[in-house]
mmCIF file of C-alpha atoms and ligand atoms in Angstrom:
data_model
loop_
_atom_site.group_PDB
_atom_site.id
_atom_site.type_symbol
_atom_site.label_atom_id
_atom_site.label_comp_id
_atom_site.label_asym_id
_atom_site.label_seq_id
_atom_site.Cartn_x
_atom_site.Cartn_y
_atom_site.Cartn_z
ATOM 1 C CA MET A 274 70.698 -60.271 -1.610
ATOM 2 C CA ILE A 275 73.104 -60.526 -4.521
ATOM 3 C CA ASP A 276 73.527 -57.222 -6.336
ATOM 4 C CA PRO A 277 72.205 -57.316 -9.906
ATOM 5 C CA ALA A 278 74.818 -57.159 -12.652
ATOM 6 C CA PRO A 279 75.559 -53.585 -13.724
ATOM 7 C CA ALA A 280 73.633 -52.371 -16.756
ATOM 8 C CA ARG A 281 75.644 -52.435 -19.976
ATOM 9 C CA LEU A 282 76.095 -49.048 -21.679
ATOM 10 C CA VAL A 283 77.360 -48.520 -25.221
ATOM 11 C CA VAL A 284 78.209 -44.857 -25.879
ATOM 12 C CA LEU A 285 78.407 -43.370 -29.388
ATOM 13 C CA ILE A 286 80.521 -40.255 -29.951
ATOM 14 C CA SER A 287 81.885 -37.985 -32.682
ATOM 15 C CA GLY A 288 84.025 -35.481 -30.805
ATOM 16 C CA SER A 289 85.624 -34.362 -27.610
ATOM 17 C CA GLY A 290 83.721 -36.873 -25.523
ATOM 18 C CA SER A 291 83.211 -34.778 -22.396
ATOM 19 C CA ASN A 292 79.794 -36.378 -21.884
ATOM 20 C CA LEU A 293 81.410 -39.793 -22.290
ATOM 21 C CA GLN A 294 84.092 -38.832 -19.761
ATOM 22 C CA ALA A 295 81.406 -37.842 -17.248
ATOM 23 C CA LEU A 296 79.765 -41.259 -17.711
ATOM 24 C CA LEU A 297 83.100 -43.058 -17.354
ATOM 25 C CA GLU A 298 83.722 -41.251 -14.076
ATOM 26 C CA ALA A 299 80.210 -41.864 -12.753
ATOM 27 C CA THR A 300 80.231 -45.551 -13.654
ATOM 28 C CA SER A 301 83.525 -46.125 -11.828
ATOM 29 C CA ASP A 302 81.362 -46.168 -8.669
ATOM 30 C CA PRO A 303 79.670 -49.601 -8.460
ATOM 31 C CA ALA A 304 76.663 -47.962 -6.776
ATOM 32 C CA PHE A 305 75.885 -46.200 -10.049
ATOM 33 C CA GLY A 306 74.632 -49.520 -11.394
ATOM 34 C CA ALA A 307 76.099 -49.438 -14.896
ATOM 35 C CA GLU A 308 79.322 -49.870 -16.806
ATOM 36 C CA VAL A 309 80.423 -48.516 -20.167
ATOM 37 C CA VAL A 310 81.134 -51.745 -22.086
ATOM 38 C CA ALA A 311 82.063 -50.136 -25.418
ATOM 39 C CA VAL A 312 82.441 -46.798 -27.169
ATOM 40 C CA GLY A 313 81.655 -46.414 -30.858
ATOM 41 C CA ALA A 314 82.516 -43.495 -33.136
ATOM 42 C CA ASP A 315 81.886 -42.435 -36.710
ATOM 43 C CA ARG A 316 85.429 -41.092 -37.118
ATOM 44 C CA ASP A 317 88.995 -41.721 -35.999
ATOM 45 C CA GLY A 318 91.325 -39.338 -34.218
ATOM 46 C CA ILE A 319 88.885 -37.820 -31.730
ATOM 47 C CA ALA A 320 89.607 -37.138 -28.081
ATOM 48 C CA GLY A 321 86.625 -39.218 -26.976
ATOM 49 C CA LEU A 322 88.259 -42.401 -28.270
ATOM 50 C CA GLU A 323 91.319 -41.579 -26.183
ATOM 51 C CA HIS A 324 89.167 -41.172 -23.062
ATOM 52 C CA ALA A 325 87.703 -44.623 -23.719
ATOM 53 C CA ALA A 326 91.091 -46.219 -24.292
ATOM 54 C CA ALA A 327 92.479 -44.597 -21.129
ATOM 55 C CA ALA A 328 89.606 -46.153 -19.193
ATOM 56 C CA GLY A 329 90.291 -49.565 -20.759
ATOM 57 C CA VAL A 330 86.976 -49.589 -22.615
ATOM 58 C CA PRO A 331 86.886 -51.296 -26.040
ATOM 59 C CA THR A 332 86.212 -49.002 -28.992
ATOM 60 C CA PHE A 333 85.075 -49.368 -32.595
ATOM 61 C CA VAL A 334 84.868 -46.924 -35.486
ATOM 62 C CA ASP A 335 82.255 -47.106 -38.236
ATOM 63 C CA SER A 336 82.723 -44.288 -40.673
ATOM 64 C CA VAL A 337 79.890 -43.775 -43.165
ATOM 65 C CA LYS A 338 82.335 -43.486 -46.031
ATOM 66 C CA ALA A 339 83.810 -46.917 -45.288
ATOM 67 C CA TYR A 340 80.543 -48.518 -46.496
ATOM 68 C CA PRO A 341 78.981 -48.632 -49.970
ATOM 69 C CA SER A 342 75.729 -47.067 -48.753
ATOM 70 C CA ARG A 343 74.220 -45.384 -45.730
ATOM 71 C CA ASP A 344 72.070 -48.497 -45.162
ATOM 72 C CA ASP A 345 75.159 -50.700 -45.143
ATOM 73 C CA TRP A 346 76.716 -48.392 -42.576
ATOM 74 C CA ASP A 347 73.571 -48.539 -40.449
ATOM 75 C CA VAL A 348 73.535 -52.348 -40.521
ATOM 76 C CA ALA A 349 77.245 -52.492 -39.614
ATOM 77 C CA LEU A 350 76.831 -50.014 -36.770
ATOM 78 C CA ALA A 351 73.841 -51.926 -35.387
ATOM 79 C CA GLY A 352 75.884 -55.136 -35.582
ATOM 80 C CA HIS A 353 78.866 -53.696 -33.769
ATOM 81 C CA VAL A 354 76.699 -52.243 -31.034
ATOM 82 C CA ALA A 355 74.805 -55.556 -30.688
ATOM 83 C CA GLU A 356 78.068 -57.437 -30.095
ATOM 84 C CA HIS A 357 78.290 -55.618 -26.749
ATOM 85 C CA ARG A 358 74.726 -56.575 -25.666
ATOM 86 C CA PRO A 359 73.767 -53.110 -24.404
ATOM 87 C CA ASP A 360 70.930 -52.396 -22.007
ATOM 88 C CA LEU A 361 71.126 -48.746 -23.040
ATOM 89 C CA VAL A 362 72.797 -47.086 -26.048
ATOM 90 C CA ILE A 363 73.758 -43.448 -25.516
ATOM 91 C CA SER A 364 74.406 -40.940 -28.266
ATOM 92 C CA ALA A 365 76.700 -38.411 -26.571
ATOM 93 C CA GLY A 366 77.647 -35.919 -29.230
ATOM 94 C CA PHE A 367 77.254 -38.548 -31.971
ATOM 95 C CA LEU A 368 76.669 -36.501 -35.110
ATOM 96 C CA LYS A 369 74.956 -39.129 -37.241
ATOM 97 C CA LEU A 370 71.307 -40.049 -37.619
ATOM 98 C CA VAL A 371 70.955 -43.805 -37.399
ATOM 99 C CA GLY A 372 68.715 -45.714 -39.799
ATOM 100 C CA LYS A 373 66.037 -48.351 -39.861
ATOM 101 C CA ARG A 374 68.063 -51.380 -38.797
ATOM 102 C CA PHE A 375 69.608 -49.574 -35.858
ATOM 103 C CA LEU A 376 66.233 -48.361 -34.641
ATOM 104 C CA GLU A 377 64.691 -51.815 -35.086
ATOM 105 C CA SER A 378 67.428 -53.207 -32.851
ATOM 106 C CA PHE A 379 67.754 -50.454 -30.253
ATOM 107 C CA GLY A 380 64.892 -47.978 -30.711
ATOM 108 C CA ASP A 381 63.465 -48.941 -27.310
ATOM 109 C CA ARG A 382 66.748 -48.114 -25.551
ATOM 110 C CA TYR A 383 68.625 -45.527 -27.604
ATOM 111 C CA ILE A 384 68.903 -42.097 -25.999
ATOM 112 C CA ASN A 385 70.483 -38.844 -27.151
ATOM 113 C CA THR A 386 71.532 -35.649 -25.440
ATOM 114 C CA HIS A 387 70.844 -32.466 -27.378
ATOM 115 C CA ASN A 388 72.183 -29.005 -26.588
ATOM 116 C CA ALA A 389 68.918 -27.052 -26.774
ATOM 117 C CA LEU A 390 65.455 -27.168 -25.231
ATOM 118 C CA LEU A 391 63.544 -29.272 -27.744
ATOM 119 C CA PRO A 392 61.392 -28.892 -29.717
ATOM 120 C CA SER A 393 63.268 -25.591 -30.225
ATOM 121 C CA PHE A 394 66.500 -25.673 -32.185
ATOM 122 C CA PRO A 395 66.886 -29.296 -33.294
ATOM 123 C CA GLY A 396 69.833 -30.314 -35.471
ATOM 124 C CA ILE A 397 73.548 -29.868 -35.052
ATOM 125 C CA HIS A 398 73.678 -26.115 -34.345
ATOM 126 C CA GLY A 399 71.505 -25.849 -31.237
ATOM 127 C CA PRO A 400 73.504 -23.131 -29.418
ATOM 128 C CA ARG A 401 74.142 -21.139 -32.610
ATOM 129 C CA ASP A 402 70.451 -21.231 -33.544
ATOM 130 C CA ALA A 403 69.360 -20.268 -30.016
ATOM 131 C CA LEU A 404 71.742 -17.281 -30.038
ATOM 132 C CA ALA A 405 70.596 -16.178 -33.486
ATOM 133 C CA TYR A 406 66.958 -16.331 -32.414
ATOM 134 C CA GLY A 407 67.673 -14.252 -29.322
ATOM 135 C CA VAL A 408 66.171 -16.521 -26.692
ATOM 136 C CA LYS A 409 67.049 -15.695 -23.080
ATOM 137 C CA VAL A 410 66.937 -19.281 -21.848
ATOM 138 C CA THR A 411 68.127 -22.436 -23.571
ATOM 139 C CA GLY A 412 69.480 -25.705 -22.216
ATOM 140 C CA ALA A 413 69.800 -29.401 -22.879
ATOM 141 C CA THR A 414 67.332 -32.184 -23.578
ATOM 142 C CA LEU A 415 67.752 -35.910 -23.000
ATOM 143 C CA PHE A 416 65.366 -38.002 -25.089
ATOM 144 C CA PHE A 417 64.654 -41.402 -26.624
ATOM 145 C CA VAL A 418 65.614 -41.358 -30.280
ATOM 146 C CA ASP A 419 62.928 -42.031 -32.858
ATOM 147 C CA ALA A 420 63.021 -41.832 -36.666
ATOM 148 C CA GLY A 421 62.807 -38.016 -36.711
ATOM 149 C CA VAL A 422 65.475 -35.401 -36.079
ATOM 150 C CA ASP A 423 65.483 -34.746 -32.318
ATOM 151 C CA THR A 424 61.771 -35.537 -32.067
ATOM 152 C CA GLY A 425 61.601 -38.485 -29.653
ATOM 153 C CA PRO A 426 60.019 -38.727 -26.193
ATOM 154 C CA ILE A 427 61.717 -36.441 -23.679
ATOM 155 C CA ILE A 428 63.333 -37.902 -20.570
ATOM 156 C CA ALA A 429 64.640 -34.688 -18.982
ATOM 157 C CA GLN A 430 65.429 -31.056 -19.692
ATOM 158 C CA THR A 431 67.660 -28.545 -17.937
ATOM 159 C CA SER A 432 67.684 -24.814 -18.529
ATOM 160 C CA VAL A 433 70.675 -22.543 -19.027
ATOM 161 C CA PRO A 434 70.574 -18.728 -19.290
ATOM 162 C CA VAL A 435 71.786 -16.976 -22.417
ATOM 163 C CA LEU A 436 73.999 -14.098 -21.276
ATOM 164 C CA ASP A 437 74.659 -10.789 -22.984
ATOM 165 C CA GLY A 438 77.890 -11.161 -24.877
ATOM 166 C CA ASP A 439 77.619 -14.933 -25.251
ATOM 167 C CA THR A 440 79.295 -16.434 -28.291
ATOM 168 C CA GLU A 441 78.432 -19.818 -29.739
ATOM 169 C CA GLU A 442 81.439 -21.173 -27.872
ATOM 170 C CA THR A 443 80.713 -19.689 -24.434
ATOM 171 C CA LEU A 444 77.057 -20.705 -24.639
ATOM 172 C CA SER A 445 77.916 -24.232 -25.825
ATOM 173 C CA GLU A 446 80.348 -24.696 -22.953
ATOM 174 C CA ARG A 447 77.825 -23.437 -20.366
ATOM 175 C CA ILE A 448 75.209 -25.815 -21.771
ATOM 176 C CA LYS A 449 77.632 -28.724 -21.661
ATOM 177 C CA VAL A 450 78.165 -28.320 -17.907
ATOM 178 C CA ALA A 451 74.428 -28.684 -17.263
ATOM 179 C CA GLU A 452 74.085 -31.333 -19.970
ATOM 180 C CA ARG A 453 76.715 -33.623 -18.434
ATOM 181 C CA ALA A 454 75.117 -33.455 -14.997
ATOM 182 C CA GLN A 455 71.711 -34.231 -16.467
ATOM 183 C CA LEU A 456 73.053 -37.131 -18.534
ATOM 184 C CA VAL A 457 74.758 -38.760 -15.563
ATOM 185 C CA GLU A 458 71.757 -38.288 -13.273
ATOM 186 C CA PHE A 459 69.218 -39.674 -15.700
ATOM 187 C CA VAL A 460 71.269 -42.529 -17.130
ATOM 188 C CA GLY A 461 71.699 -43.646 -13.536
ATOM 189 C CA ARG A 462 68.009 -43.379 -12.817
ATOM 190 C CA LEU A 463 67.004 -45.174 -16.027
ATOM 191 C CA VAL A 464 69.269 -48.144 -15.385
ATOM 192 C CA ARG A 465 68.477 -48.425 -11.686
ATOM 193 C CA GLU A 466 64.740 -47.737 -11.778
ATOM 194 C CA GLY A 467 63.588 -48.542 -15.321
ATOM 195 C CA TRP A 468 61.065 -46.503 -17.289
ATOM 196 C CA THR A 469 57.790 -46.499 -19.185
ATOM 197 C CA ILE A 470 56.727 -44.475 -22.211
ATOM 198 C CA GLU A 471 53.072 -43.758 -22.885
ATOM 199 C CA ASP A 472 51.796 -41.097 -25.296
ATOM 200 C CA ARG A 473 55.318 -39.630 -25.453
ATOM 201 C CA LYS A 474 55.434 -39.294 -21.650
ATOM 202 C CA VAL A 475 58.538 -40.883 -20.219
ATOM 203 C CA ARG A 476 58.126 -41.904 -16.605
ATOM 204 C CA ILE A 477 60.795 -43.180 -14.293
ATOM 205 C CA PRO A 478 59.026 -44.839 -11.384
HETATM 206 C C1 GRF B 673 77.073 -31.858 -26.704
HETATM 207 O O1 GRF B 673 76.768 -30.556 -26.277
HETATM 208 C C2 GRF B 673 75.963 -32.417 -27.557
HETATM 209 O O2 GRF B 673 74.694 -32.013 -27.177
HETATM 210 C C3 GRF B 673 76.314 -31.842 -28.902
HETATM 211 O O3 GRF B 673 77.701 -31.939 -28.976
HETATM 212 C C4 GRF B 673 78.237 -31.865 -27.663
HETATM 213 C C5 GRF B 673 79.136 -33.058 -27.473
HETATM 214 O O4 GRF B 673 80.139 -32.781 -26.587
HETATM 215 N N1 GRF B 673 75.627 -32.529 -29.965
HETATM 216 P P1 GRF B 673 81.159 -33.902 -26.102
HETATM 217 O O5 GRF B 673 81.735 -34.579 -27.343
HETATM 218 O O6 GRF B 673 80.436 -34.869 -25.216
HETATM 219 O O7 GRF B 673 82.211 -33.142 -25.365
#
């Protein structure tokens, strides 16, 4: 039997790109079943873009301020992602909420990794908010993006202890170790096995 073509991944980033790097390493094995065909960012000069370039993956940058309105940015971003014909679009530390056009185009295949156990601590300060609340366990959540803020159907969650003496930085780094492993495992399973979503329940056969 001829192997199916690898699934096409477009990864969106805003920062250090350690989740992206984990995906680049995982997808270098053909058995993983996917390849990163492009990396998009909302800003220049970030380490994640260097990881992509080092791996020979094409990149694009769509900064919100380069467009007359947020809607124009959303349309441009959706267009640039579409050029790469993705089977799955992955927000990996991408610090922008996409808009209507993007979700119309990719809402059935746009996933995000968040550094807290949703629905607790949505938004961009997950570890800081978890520490401030005093929870003893937090973690990371992988989910399909919908029009809300970190509200979409959950694919997977992994727990991480909060330790006495943790700072935002130490907790964030501990979460990221678990988060990367979860992202790689479940992106692989999604592309190889497919999925269904019914009443918010994501099932991978
Ligand atoms: C991740 O922990 C993600 O959940 C959060 O920012 C971090 C991104 O890290 N939103 P990196 O850029 O993949 O290293």
